[in-house]
Short mmCIF file of the C-alpha atoms (twelve columns), coordinates in Angstrom:
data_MODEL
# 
_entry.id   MODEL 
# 
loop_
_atom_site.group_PDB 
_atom_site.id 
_atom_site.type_symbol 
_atom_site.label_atom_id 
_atom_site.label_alt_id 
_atom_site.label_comp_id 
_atom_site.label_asym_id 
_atom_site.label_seq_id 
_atom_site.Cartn_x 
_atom_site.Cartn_y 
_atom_site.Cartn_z 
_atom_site.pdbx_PDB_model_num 
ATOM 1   C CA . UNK A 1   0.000  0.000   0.000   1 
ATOM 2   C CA . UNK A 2   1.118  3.525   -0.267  1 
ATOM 3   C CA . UNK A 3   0.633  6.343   2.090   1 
ATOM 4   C CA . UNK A 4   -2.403 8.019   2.672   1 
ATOM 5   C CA . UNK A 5   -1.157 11.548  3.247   1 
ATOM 6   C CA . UNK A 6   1.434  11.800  0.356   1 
ATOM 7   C CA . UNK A 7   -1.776 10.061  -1.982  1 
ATOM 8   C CA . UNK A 8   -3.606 13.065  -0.805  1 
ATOM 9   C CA . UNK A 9   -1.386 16.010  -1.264  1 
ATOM 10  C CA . UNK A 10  -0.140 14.613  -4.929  1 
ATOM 11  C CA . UNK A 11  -3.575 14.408  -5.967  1 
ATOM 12  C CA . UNK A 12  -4.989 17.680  -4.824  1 
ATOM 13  C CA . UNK A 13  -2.305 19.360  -6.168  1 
ATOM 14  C CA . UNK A 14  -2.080 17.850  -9.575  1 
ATOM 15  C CA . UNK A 15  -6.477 18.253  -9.094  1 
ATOM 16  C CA . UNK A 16  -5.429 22.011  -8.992  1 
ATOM 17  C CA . UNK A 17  -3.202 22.600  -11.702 1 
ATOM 18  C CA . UNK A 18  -4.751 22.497  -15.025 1 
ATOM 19  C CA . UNK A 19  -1.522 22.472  -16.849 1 
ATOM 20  C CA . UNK A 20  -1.283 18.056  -15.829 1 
ATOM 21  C CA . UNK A 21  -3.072 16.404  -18.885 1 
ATOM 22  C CA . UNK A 22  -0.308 13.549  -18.781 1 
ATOM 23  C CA . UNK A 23  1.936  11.628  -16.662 1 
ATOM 24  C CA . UNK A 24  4.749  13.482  -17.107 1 
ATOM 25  C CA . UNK A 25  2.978  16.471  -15.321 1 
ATOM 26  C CA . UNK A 26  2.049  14.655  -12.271 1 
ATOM 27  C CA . UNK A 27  6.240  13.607  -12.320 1 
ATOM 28  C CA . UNK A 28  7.009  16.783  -12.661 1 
ATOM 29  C CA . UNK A 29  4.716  17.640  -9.574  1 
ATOM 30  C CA . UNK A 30  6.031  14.970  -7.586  1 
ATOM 31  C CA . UNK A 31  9.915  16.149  -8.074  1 
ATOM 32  C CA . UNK A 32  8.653  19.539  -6.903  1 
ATOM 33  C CA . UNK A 33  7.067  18.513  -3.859  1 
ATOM 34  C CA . UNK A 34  8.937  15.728  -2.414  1 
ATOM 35  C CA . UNK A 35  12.399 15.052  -4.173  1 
ATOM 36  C CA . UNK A 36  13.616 18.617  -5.036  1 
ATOM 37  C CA . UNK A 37  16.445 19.409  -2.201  1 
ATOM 38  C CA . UNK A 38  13.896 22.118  -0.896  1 
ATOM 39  C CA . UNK A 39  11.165 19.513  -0.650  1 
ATOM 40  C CA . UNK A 40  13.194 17.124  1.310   1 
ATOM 41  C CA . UNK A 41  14.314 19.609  4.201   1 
ATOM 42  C CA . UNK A 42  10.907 21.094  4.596   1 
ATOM 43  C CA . UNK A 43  8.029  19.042  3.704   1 
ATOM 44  C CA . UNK A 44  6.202  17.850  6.952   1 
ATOM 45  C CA . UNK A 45  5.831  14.148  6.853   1 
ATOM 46  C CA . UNK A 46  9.075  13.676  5.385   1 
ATOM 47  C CA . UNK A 47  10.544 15.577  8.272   1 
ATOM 48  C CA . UNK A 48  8.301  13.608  10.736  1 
ATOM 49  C CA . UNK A 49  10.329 10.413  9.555   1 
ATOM 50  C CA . UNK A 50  13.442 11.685  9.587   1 
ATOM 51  C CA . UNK A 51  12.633 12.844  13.535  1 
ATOM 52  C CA . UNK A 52  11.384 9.663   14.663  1 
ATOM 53  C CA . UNK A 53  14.732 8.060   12.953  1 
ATOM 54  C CA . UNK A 54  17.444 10.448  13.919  1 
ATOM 55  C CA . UNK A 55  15.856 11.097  17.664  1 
ATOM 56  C CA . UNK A 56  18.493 11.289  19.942  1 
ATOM 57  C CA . UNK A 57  17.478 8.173   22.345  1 
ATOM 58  C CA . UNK A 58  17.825 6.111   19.098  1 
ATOM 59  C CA . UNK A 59  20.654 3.505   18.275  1 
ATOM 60  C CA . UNK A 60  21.017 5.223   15.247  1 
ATOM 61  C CA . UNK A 61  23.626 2.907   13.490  1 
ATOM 62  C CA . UNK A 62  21.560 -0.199  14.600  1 
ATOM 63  C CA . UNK A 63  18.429 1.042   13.053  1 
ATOM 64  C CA . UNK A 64  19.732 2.611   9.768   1 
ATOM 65  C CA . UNK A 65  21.556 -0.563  9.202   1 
ATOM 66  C CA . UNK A 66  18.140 -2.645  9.742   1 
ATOM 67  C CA . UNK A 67  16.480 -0.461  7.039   1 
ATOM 68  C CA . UNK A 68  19.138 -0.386  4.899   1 
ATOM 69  C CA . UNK A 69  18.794 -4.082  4.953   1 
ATOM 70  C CA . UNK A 70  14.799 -3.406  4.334   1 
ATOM 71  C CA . UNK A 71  15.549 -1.308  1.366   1 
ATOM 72  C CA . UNK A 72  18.341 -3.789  -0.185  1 
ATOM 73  C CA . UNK A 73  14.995 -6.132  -0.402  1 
ATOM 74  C CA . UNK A 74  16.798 -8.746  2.139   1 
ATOM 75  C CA . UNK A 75  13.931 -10.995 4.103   1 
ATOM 76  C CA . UNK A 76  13.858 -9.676  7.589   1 
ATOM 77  C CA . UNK A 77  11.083 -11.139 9.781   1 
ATOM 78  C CA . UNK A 78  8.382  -9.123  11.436  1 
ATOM 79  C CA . UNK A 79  8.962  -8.743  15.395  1 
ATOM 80  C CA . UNK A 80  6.972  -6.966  17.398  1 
ATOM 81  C CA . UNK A 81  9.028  -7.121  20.643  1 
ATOM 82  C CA . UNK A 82  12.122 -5.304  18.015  1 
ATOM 83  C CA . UNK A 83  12.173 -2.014  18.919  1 
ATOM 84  C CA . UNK A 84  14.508 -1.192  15.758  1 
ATOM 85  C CA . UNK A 85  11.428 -2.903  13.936  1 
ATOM 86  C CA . UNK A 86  8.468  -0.774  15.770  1 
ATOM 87  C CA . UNK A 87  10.342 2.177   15.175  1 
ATOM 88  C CA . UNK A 88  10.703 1.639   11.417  1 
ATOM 89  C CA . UNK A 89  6.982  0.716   11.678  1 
ATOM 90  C CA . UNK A 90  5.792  3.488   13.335  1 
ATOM 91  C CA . UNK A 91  8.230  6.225   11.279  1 
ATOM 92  C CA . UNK A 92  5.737  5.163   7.876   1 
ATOM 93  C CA . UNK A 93  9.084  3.629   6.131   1 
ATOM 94  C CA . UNK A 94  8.195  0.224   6.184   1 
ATOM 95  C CA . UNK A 95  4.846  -2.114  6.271   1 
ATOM 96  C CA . UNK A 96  4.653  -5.706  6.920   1 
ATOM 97  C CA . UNK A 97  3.590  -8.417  3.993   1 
ATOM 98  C CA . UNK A 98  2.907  -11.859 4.789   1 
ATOM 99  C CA . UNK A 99  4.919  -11.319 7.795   1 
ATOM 100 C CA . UNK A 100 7.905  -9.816  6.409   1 
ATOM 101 C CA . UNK A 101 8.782  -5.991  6.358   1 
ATOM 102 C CA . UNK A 102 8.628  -3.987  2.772   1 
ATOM 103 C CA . UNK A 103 9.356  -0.652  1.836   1 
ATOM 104 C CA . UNK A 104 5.894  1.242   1.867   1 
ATOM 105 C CA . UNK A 105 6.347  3.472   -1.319  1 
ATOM 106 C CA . UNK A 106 8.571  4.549   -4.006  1 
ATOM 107 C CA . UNK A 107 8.151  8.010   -2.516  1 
ATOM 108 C CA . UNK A 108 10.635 7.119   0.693   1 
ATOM 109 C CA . UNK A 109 12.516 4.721   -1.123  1 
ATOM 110 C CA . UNK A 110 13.813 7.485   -3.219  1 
ATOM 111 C CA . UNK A 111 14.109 10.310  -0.324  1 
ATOM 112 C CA . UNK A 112 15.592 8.264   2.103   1 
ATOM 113 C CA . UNK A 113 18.161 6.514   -0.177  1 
ATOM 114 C CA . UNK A 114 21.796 5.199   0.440   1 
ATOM 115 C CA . UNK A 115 23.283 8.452   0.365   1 
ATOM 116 C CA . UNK A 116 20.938 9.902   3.023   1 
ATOM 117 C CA . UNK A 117 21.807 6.381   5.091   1 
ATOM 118 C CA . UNK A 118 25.440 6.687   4.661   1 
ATOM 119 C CA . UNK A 119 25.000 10.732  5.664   1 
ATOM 120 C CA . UNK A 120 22.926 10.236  8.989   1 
ATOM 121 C CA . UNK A 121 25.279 6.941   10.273  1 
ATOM 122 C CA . UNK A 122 27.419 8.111   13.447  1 
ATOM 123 C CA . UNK A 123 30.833 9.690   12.982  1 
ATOM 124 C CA . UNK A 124 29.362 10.368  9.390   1 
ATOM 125 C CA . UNK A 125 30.880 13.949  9.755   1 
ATOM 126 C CA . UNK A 126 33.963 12.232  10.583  1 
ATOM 127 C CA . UNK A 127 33.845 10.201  7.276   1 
ATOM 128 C CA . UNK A 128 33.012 13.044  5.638   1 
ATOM 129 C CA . UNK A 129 35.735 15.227  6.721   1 
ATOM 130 C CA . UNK A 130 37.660 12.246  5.784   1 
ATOM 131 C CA . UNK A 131 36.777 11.411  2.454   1 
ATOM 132 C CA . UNK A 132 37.238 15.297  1.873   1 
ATOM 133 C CA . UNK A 133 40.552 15.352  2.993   1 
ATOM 134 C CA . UNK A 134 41.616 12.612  0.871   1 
ATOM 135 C CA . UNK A 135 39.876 14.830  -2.287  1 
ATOM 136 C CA . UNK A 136 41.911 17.507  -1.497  1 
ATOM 137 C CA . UNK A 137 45.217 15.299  -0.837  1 
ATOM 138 C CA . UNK A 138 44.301 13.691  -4.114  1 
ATOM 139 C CA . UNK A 139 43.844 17.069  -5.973  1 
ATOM 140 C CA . UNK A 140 46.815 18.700  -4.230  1 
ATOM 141 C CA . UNK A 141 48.343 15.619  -5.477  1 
ATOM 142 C CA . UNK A 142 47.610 16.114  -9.215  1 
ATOM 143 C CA . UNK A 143 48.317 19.777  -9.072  1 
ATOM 144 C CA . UNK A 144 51.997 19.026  -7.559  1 
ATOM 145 C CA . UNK A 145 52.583 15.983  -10.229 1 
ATOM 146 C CA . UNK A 146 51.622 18.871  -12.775 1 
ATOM 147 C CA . UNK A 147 54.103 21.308  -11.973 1 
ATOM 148 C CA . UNK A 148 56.574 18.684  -11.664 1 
ATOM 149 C CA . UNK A 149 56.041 17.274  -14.655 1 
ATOM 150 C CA . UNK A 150 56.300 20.825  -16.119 1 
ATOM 151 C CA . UNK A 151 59.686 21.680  -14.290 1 
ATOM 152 C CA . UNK A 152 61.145 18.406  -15.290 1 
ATOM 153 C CA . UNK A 153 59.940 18.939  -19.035 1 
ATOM 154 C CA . UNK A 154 61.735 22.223  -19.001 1 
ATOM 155 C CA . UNK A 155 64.627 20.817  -18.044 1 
ATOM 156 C CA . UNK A 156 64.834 17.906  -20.217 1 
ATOM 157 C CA . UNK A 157 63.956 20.416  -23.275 1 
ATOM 158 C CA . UNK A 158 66.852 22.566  -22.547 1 
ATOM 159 C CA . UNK A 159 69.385 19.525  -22.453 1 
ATOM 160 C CA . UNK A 160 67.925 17.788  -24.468 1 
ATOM 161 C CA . UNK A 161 67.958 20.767  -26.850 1 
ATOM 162 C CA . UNK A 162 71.208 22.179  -26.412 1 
ATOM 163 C CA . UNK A 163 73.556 20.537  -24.298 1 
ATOM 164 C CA . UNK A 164 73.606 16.557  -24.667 1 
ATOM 165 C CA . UNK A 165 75.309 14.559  -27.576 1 
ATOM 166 C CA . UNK A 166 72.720 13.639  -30.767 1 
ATOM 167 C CA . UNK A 167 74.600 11.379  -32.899 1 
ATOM 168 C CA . UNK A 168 72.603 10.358  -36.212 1 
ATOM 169 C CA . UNK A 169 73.596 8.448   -39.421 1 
ATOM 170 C CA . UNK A 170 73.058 8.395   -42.851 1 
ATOM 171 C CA . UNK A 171 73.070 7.256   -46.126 1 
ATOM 172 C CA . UNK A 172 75.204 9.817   -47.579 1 
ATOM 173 C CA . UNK A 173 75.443 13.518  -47.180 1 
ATOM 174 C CA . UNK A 174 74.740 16.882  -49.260 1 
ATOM 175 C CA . UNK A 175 75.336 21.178  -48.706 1 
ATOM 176 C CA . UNK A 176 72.182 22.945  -48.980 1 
ATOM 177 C CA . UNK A 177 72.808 26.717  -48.566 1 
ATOM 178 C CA . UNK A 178 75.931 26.359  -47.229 1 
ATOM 179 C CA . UNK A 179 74.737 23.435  -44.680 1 
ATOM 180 C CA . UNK A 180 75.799 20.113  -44.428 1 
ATOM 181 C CA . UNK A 181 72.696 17.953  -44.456 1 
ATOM 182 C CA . UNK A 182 72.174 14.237  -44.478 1 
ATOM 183 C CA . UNK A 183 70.364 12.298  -46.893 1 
ATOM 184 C CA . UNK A 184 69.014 8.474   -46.189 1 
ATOM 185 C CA . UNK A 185 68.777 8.439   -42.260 1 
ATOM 186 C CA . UNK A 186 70.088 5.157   -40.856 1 
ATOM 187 C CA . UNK A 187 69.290 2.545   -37.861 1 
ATOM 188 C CA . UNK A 188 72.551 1.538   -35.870 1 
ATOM 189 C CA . UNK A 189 71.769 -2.285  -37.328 1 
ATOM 190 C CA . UNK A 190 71.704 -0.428  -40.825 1 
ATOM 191 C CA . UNK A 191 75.020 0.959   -40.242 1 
ATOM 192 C CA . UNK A 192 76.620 -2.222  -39.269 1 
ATOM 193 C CA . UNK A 193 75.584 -3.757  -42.241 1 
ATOM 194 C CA . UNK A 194 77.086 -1.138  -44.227 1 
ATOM 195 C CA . UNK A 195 80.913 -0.139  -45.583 1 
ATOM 196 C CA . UNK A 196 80.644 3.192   -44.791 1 
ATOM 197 C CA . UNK A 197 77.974 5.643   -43.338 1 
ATOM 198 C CA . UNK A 198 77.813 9.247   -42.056 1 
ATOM 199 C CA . UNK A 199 77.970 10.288  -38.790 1 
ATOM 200 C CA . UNK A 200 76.535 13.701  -37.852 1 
ATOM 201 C CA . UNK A 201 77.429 14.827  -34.623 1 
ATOM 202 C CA . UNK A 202 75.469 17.954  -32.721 1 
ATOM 203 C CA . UNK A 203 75.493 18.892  -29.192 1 
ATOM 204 C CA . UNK A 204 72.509 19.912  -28.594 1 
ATOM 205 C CA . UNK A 205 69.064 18.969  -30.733 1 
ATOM 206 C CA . UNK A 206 69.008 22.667  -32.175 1 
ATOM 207 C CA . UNK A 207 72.471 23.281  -32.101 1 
ATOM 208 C CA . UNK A 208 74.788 23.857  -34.940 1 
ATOM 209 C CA . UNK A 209 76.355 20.333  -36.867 1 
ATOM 210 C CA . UNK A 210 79.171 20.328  -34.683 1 
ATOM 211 C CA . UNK A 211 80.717 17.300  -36.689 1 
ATOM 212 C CA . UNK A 212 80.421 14.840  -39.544 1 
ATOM 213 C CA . UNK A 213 82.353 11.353  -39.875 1 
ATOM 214 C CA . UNK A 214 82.635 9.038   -42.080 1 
ATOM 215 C CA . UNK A 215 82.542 5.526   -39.965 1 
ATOM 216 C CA . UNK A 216 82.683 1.612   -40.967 1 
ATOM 217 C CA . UNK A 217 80.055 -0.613  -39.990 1 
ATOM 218 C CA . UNK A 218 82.335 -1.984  -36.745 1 
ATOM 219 C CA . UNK A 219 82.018 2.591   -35.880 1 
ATOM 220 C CA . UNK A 220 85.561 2.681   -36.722 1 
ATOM 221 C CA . UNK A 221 86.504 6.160   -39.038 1 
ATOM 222 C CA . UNK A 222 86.598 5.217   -42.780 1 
ATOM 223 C CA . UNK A 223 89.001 5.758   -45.750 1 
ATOM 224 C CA . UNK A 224 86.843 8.137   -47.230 1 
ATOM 225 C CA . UNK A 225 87.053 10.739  -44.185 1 
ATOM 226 C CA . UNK A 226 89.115 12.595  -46.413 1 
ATOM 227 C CA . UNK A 227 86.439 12.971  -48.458 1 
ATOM 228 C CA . UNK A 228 84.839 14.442  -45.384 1 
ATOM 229 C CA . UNK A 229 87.366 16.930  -44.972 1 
ATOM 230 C CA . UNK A 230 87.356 18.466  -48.134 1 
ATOM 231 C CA . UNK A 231 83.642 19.547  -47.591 1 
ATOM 232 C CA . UNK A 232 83.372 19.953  -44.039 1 
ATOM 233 C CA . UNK A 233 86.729 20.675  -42.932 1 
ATOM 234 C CA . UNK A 234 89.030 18.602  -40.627 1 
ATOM 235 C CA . UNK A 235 86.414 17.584  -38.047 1 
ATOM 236 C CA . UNK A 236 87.053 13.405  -37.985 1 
ATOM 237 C CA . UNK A 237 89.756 13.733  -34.425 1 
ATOM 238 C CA . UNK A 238 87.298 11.525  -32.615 1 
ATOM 239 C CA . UNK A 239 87.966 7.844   -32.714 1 
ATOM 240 C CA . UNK A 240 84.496 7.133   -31.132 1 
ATOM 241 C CA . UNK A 241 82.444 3.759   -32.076 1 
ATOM 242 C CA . UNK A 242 79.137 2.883   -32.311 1 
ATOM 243 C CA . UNK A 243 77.461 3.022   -28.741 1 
# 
């Protein structure tokens, strides 16, 4: 069954308001009157059954947890000498069917729903403060991960960019505009495979070629260096291999 009062107000309202011709009218009513945040603080039987639940002589985690249990549709027994039971009873929440206990409407079942349950449990301002903390910690978190990330990006770009060793190799080599440039870029298993490759040396990503070798497959300088020279200029000192 549902509840005589709530049947009552719903219907002379909706009787009232010539604007209902369908259902969706009379849903519309019913968010108004008894699920809107407003309606929930102030509406007078719904704050009658939130008194009787939360009244201070109440074992309040004891009887939230038996209608919680209720509302989860488990198959608790009807006991009159339960005062957790009488008290659910009495409040409206619940009715007894074929000697188990039942949500009464859709109406409470949606009001008083896990997240009101979970508010209204003791220390739930504890949790609460809590759960917030660990939001901010979490957000803080992020924010400091961020910047980091940012710093450390900086840094990498600026090393990266013009301070560490890029070492590349190709194919062969040409001068555009007065800038040696290679042509065919090359894996490191390429260039082992090969007689001779070019090694461009830079220090720094958008720093000047600082160097160009001709190398062997085993890294070691090639014959045709000198051919090298004659382009670039003497630049083929370093005896480096292939890292």
């Amino acid at each position: 069954k549902g509840h005589p009062y709530l049947t009552q107000k719903l219907c002379q309202i909706v009787a009232t308001d010539k604007s209902v011709t369908r259902a969706a009218g009379v849903d519309r009513i019913c968010e108004g009157i008894f699920f809107s945040s407003r309606a929930r603080e102030t509406e007078n039987n719904l704050q009658h059954v939130r008194t009787l639940l939360l009244a201070k002589d109440k074992d309040h985690a004891a009887l939230l947890d038996l209608y919680r249990q209720v509302r989860a549709r488990k198959r608790i027994r009807d006991d009159d000498t339960n005062v957790l039971i009488n008290t659910l009873r009495l409040s409206g929440l619940i009715r007894v069917l074929e000697n188990y206990l039942w949500m009464r409407n859709r109406i409470y079942f949606r009001v008083f729903d896990r997240a009101w349950i979970e508010a209204n449990m003791p220390n739930a301002e504890k949790r609460r403060q809590k759960a917030a903390f660990k939001r901010g910690f979490r957000r803080a978190s992020a924010v400091a991960a961020v910047i980091i990330a940012l710093i450390g990006g900086g840094f990498y770009w600026v090393l990266d960019g013009y301070y560490w060793k890029h070492v590349r190799y190709y194919n062969t080599y040409a001068k555009r505009l007065g800038i040696m440039e290679g042509v065919g870029e090359l894996t490191r298993q390429q260039v082992r495979s090969r007689t001779v490759s070019y090694k461009f040396i830079r220090e720094g990503r958008y720093n000047p070629l600082q160097k160009v070798q001709a190398v062997k497959g085993s890294g070691e300088l090639a014959a045709s260096q000198s051919t090298v020279k004659s382009i670039f200029g003497d630049q083929s000192k370093d005896k480096s291999t292939l890292g």
